[in-house]
XYZ file of C-alpha atoms in Angstrom:
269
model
C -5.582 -8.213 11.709
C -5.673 -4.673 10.644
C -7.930 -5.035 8.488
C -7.871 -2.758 5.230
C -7.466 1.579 4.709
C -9.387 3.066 1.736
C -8.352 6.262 0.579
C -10.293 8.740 -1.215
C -7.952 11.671 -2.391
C -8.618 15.682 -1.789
C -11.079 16.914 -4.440
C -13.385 13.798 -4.991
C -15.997 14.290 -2.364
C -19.171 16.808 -2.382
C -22.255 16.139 -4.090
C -24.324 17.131 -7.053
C -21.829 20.155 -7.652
C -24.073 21.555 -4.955
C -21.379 21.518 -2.327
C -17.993 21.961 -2.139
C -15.241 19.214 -3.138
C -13.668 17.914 0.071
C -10.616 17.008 2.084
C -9.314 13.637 1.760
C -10.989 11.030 3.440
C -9.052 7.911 5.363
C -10.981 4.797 6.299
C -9.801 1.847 8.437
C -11.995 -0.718 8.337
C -11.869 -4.095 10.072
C -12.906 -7.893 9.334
C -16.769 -7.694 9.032
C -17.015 -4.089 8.825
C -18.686 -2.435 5.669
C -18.586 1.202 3.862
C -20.486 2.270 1.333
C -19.572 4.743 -1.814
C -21.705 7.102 -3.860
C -23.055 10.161 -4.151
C -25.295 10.000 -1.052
C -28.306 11.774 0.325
C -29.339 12.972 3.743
C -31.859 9.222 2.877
C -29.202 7.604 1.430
C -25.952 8.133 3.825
C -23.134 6.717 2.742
C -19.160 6.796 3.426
C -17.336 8.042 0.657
C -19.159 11.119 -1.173
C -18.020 10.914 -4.904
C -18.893 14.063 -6.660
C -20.428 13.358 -10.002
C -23.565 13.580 -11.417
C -22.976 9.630 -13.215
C -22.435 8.215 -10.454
C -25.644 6.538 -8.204
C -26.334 7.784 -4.807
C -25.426 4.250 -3.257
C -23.096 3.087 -5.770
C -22.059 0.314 -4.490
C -20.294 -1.116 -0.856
C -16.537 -2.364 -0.072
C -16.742 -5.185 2.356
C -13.831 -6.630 4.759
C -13.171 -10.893 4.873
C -10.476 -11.519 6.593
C -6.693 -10.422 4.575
C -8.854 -9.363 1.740
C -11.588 -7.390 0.549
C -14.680 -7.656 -1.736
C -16.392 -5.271 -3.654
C -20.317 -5.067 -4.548
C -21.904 -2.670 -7.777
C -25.213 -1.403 -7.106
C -25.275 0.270 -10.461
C -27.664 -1.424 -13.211
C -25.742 0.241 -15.797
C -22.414 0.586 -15.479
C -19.129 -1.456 -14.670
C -16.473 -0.822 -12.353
C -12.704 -1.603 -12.952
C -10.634 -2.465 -9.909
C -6.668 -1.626 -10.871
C -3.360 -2.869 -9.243
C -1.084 0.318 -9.953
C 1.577 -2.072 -9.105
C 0.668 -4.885 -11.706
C 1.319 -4.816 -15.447
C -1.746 -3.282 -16.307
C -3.624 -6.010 -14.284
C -7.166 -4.776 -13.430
C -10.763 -6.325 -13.004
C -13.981 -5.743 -14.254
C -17.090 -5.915 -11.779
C -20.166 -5.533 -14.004
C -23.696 -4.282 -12.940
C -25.032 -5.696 -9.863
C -22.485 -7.813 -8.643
C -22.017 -8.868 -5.219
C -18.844 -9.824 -3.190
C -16.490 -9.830 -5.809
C -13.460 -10.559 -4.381
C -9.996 -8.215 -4.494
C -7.036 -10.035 -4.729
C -4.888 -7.237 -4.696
C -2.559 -5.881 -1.842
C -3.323 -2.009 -3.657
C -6.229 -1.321 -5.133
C -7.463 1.732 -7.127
C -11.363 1.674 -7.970
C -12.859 3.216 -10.922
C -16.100 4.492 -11.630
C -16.974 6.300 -15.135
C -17.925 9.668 -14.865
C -19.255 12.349 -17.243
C -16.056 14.140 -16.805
C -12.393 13.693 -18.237
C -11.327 12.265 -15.090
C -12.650 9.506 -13.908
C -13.472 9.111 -10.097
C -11.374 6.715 -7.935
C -10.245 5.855 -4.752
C -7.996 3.713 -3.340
C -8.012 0.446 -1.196
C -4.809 -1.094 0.633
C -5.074 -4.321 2.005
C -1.592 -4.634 4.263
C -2.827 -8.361 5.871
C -1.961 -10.926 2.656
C -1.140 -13.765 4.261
C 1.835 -15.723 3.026
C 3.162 -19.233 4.403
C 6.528 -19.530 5.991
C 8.598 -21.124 3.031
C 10.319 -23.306 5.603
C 6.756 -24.890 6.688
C 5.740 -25.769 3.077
C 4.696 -28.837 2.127
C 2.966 -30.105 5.845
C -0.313 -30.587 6.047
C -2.709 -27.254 5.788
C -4.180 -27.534 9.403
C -0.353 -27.586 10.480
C 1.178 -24.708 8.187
C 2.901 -21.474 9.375
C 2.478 -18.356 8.164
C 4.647 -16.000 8.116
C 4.333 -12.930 11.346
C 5.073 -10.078 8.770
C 2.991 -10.181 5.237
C 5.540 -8.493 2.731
C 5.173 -9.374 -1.011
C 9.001 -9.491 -1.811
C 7.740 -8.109 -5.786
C 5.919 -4.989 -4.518
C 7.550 -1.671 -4.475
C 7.298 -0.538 -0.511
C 9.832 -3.795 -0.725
C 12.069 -2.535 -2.802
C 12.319 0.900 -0.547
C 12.829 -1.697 2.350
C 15.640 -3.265 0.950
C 17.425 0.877 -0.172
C 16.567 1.710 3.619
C 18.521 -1.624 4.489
C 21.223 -1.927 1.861
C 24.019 0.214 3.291
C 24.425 -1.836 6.609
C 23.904 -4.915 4.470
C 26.929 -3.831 2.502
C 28.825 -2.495 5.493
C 27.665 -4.435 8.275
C 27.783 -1.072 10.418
C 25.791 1.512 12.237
C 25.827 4.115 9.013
C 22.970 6.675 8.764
C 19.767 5.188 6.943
C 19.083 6.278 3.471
C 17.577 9.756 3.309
C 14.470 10.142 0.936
C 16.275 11.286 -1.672
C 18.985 9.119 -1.797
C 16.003 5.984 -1.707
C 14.779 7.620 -4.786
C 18.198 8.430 -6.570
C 19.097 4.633 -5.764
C 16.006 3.213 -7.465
C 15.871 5.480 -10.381
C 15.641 3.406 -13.804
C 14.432 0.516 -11.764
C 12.378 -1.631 -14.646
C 9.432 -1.995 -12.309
C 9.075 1.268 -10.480
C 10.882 3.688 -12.754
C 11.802 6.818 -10.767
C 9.578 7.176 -8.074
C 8.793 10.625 -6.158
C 10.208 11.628 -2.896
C 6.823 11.752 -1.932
C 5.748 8.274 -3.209
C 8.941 6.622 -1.348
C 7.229 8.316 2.231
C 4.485 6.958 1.719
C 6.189 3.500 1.295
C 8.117 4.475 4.350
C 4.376 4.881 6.187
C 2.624 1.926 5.159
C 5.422 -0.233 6.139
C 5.478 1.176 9.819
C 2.158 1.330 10.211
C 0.903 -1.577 8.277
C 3.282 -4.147 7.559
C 5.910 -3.771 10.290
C 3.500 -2.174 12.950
C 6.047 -0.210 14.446
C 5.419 2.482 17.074
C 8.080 5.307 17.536
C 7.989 6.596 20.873
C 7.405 10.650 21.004
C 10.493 11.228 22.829
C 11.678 14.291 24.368
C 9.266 16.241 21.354
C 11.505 15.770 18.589
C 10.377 17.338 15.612
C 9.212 16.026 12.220
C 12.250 15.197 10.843
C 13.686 13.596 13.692
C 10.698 11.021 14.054
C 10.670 9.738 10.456
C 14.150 9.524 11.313
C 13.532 7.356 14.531
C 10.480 5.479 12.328
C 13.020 4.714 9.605
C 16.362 2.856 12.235
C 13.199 1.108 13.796
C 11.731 -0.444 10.410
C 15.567 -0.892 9.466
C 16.444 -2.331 12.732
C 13.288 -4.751 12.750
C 13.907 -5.708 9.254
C 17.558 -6.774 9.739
C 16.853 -8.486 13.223
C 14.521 -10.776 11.842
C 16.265 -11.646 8.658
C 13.300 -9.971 6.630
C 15.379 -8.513 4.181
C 19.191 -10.592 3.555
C 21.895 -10.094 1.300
C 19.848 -12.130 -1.698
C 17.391 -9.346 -1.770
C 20.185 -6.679 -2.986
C 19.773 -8.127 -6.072
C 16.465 -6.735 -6.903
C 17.953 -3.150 -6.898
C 19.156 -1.382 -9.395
C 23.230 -2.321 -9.652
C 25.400 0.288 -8.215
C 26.874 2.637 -10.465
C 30.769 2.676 -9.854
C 30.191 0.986 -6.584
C 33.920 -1.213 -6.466
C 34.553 0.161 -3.556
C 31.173 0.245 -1.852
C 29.992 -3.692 -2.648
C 30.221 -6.054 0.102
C 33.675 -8.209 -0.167
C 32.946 -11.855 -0.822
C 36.208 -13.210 1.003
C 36.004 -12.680 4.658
C-alpha cells in the first residue's frame, strides 16, 4: 500500500505574513501515519504551514486507514469542505471539531475559509481504492479478489490511459504513443473533462506510473527528459495492454473520432 500524497501548491505556506510564502510541499504518507495543517508555531509544529491569519495554528490533522483517508477539524468555529474536482460538484462538509471523518474520494481538494479572496487549499490523492475483481463477485467476502491495479474506469487519468492506448488498440501495431498534445487534442470537448491542459494530462501521465501502475523506468544510458517520459509512457502502455487493463470496450468512453473511416479498427477480420 502506498498509502496517500498530499499536495500543498507554491504560494500557500509561510506564516502570519511574517515570512515568506513557500515552495510547494509533497507529502507521502503511509497507513497509520499522521500530518497535521495550520498555521504553526515554533510550540505548535505542524506539517503543512497555511499562510493566513483565519486560519488556527493546529487546524486540524489528515490521518491514513488503510486505501483511504480521514480528516479531523480542530477549529471551534469554522467548517471545512472536502471537494472531488473530478465529481459533479460533489464535496463534504466537516464542521467544528470533528474527528476522523472519513474521505471517500480518490482526489481530494481541502478547503479552509480565509480572510482573503482565495481561499486556502491543498490537495490529497489517495491512489490505493480498492476494487473487487468483477470475475470474483458474488463469493463469499473472506474469499473475494481484488483487483492488483486500483483504476476507477470514470476518472480522468483513465481516460488519458485509454488516448495513450488507443492507437495500437485500433492498429494492433508498434506505432509511437500519443504525444501530450495529441492526448489533449483527442479529448478536447470530452463531456466530463472538457479540454484539459498539456500540463494537467502529465500529471495524469505521473500519477499513473507512480501510483496506480507503479512502474519504474530504468535511467538508461542518461537519456534526457524527453526521452524518459517517453520510456515511462511504452511502459504504462505496454503494462496496460498486457494485462488487458484497458480493451477495445473502453474506446468508447473517448470522444468519437472526427473523420476517422480510415483510422477505426475493421470489425471483419
Amino acid at each position: 500500500m502506498s498509502g496517500v500524497v498530499v499536495y500543498l501548491p507554491q504560494g500557500s505556506g509561510g506564516v502570519d505574513g511574517v515570512e515568506p510564502c513557500g515552495d510547494a510541499v509533497t507529502l507521502r504518507l503511509g497507513p497509520g501515519e499522521v500530518a497535521r495543517f495550520g498555521r504553526g508555531s515554533a510550540s505548535t509544529p505542524v506539517e503543512l504551514r497555511l499562510a493566513d491569519a483565519a486560519i488556527s495554528r493546529l487546524a486540524g490533522e489528515i490521518r491514513v486507514t488503510d486505501d483511504h483517508w480521514q480528516l479531523t477539524n480542530h477549529s471551534t468555529t469554522h467548517s471545512y469542505l472536502v471537494e472531488n474536482p473530478e465529481g459533479a460538484g460533489e464535496y463534504l462538509r466537516v464542521p467544528p471539531r470533528r474527528v476522523g471523518a472519513p474521505v471517500p474520494f480518490e482526489f481530494s481538494r481541502v478547503v479552509l475559509p480565509t480572510r482573503g479572496d482565495v481561499p486556502v487549499s491543498f490537495q490529497v490523492f489517495a491512489p490505493d481504492h480498492v476494487y473487487l475483481d468483477p470475475e470474483a463477485m458474488g463469493v463469499p467476502w473472506g474469499s473475494r479478489t481484488v483487483t492488483a491495479y486500483s483504476l476507477d474506469e470514470t476518472a480522468t487519468y483513465f481516460l488519458v490511459l485509454v488516448a495513450l492506448c488507443e492507437p495500437r488498440l485500433r492498429d494492433q501495431s508498434r506505432v509511437a504513443v500519443p504525444t501530450t498534445p495529441q492526448i489533449v487534442e483527442r479529448l478536447r470537448g470530452h463531456a466530463t473533462c472538457g479540454t484539459p491542459t498539456a500540463r494537467a494530462i502529465s500529471s495524469h501521465i505521473d500519477y499513473l506510473a507512480e501510483e496506480k501502475l507503479r512502474i519504474a523506468v530504468p535511467d538508461t544510458h542518461d537519456p534526457g527528459k524527453g526521452d524518459r517520459r517517453n520510456g515511462k509512457r511504452e511502459e504504462i502502455v505496454g503494462l496496460a495492454l498486457r494485462f488487458g487493463l484497458v480493451r477495445e470496450e473502453h474506446l468508447a468512453l473517448l470522444p468519437p473520432l472526427a473523420g476517422g473511416g480510415g483510422r477505426e479498427r475493421q470489425t471483419a477480420r
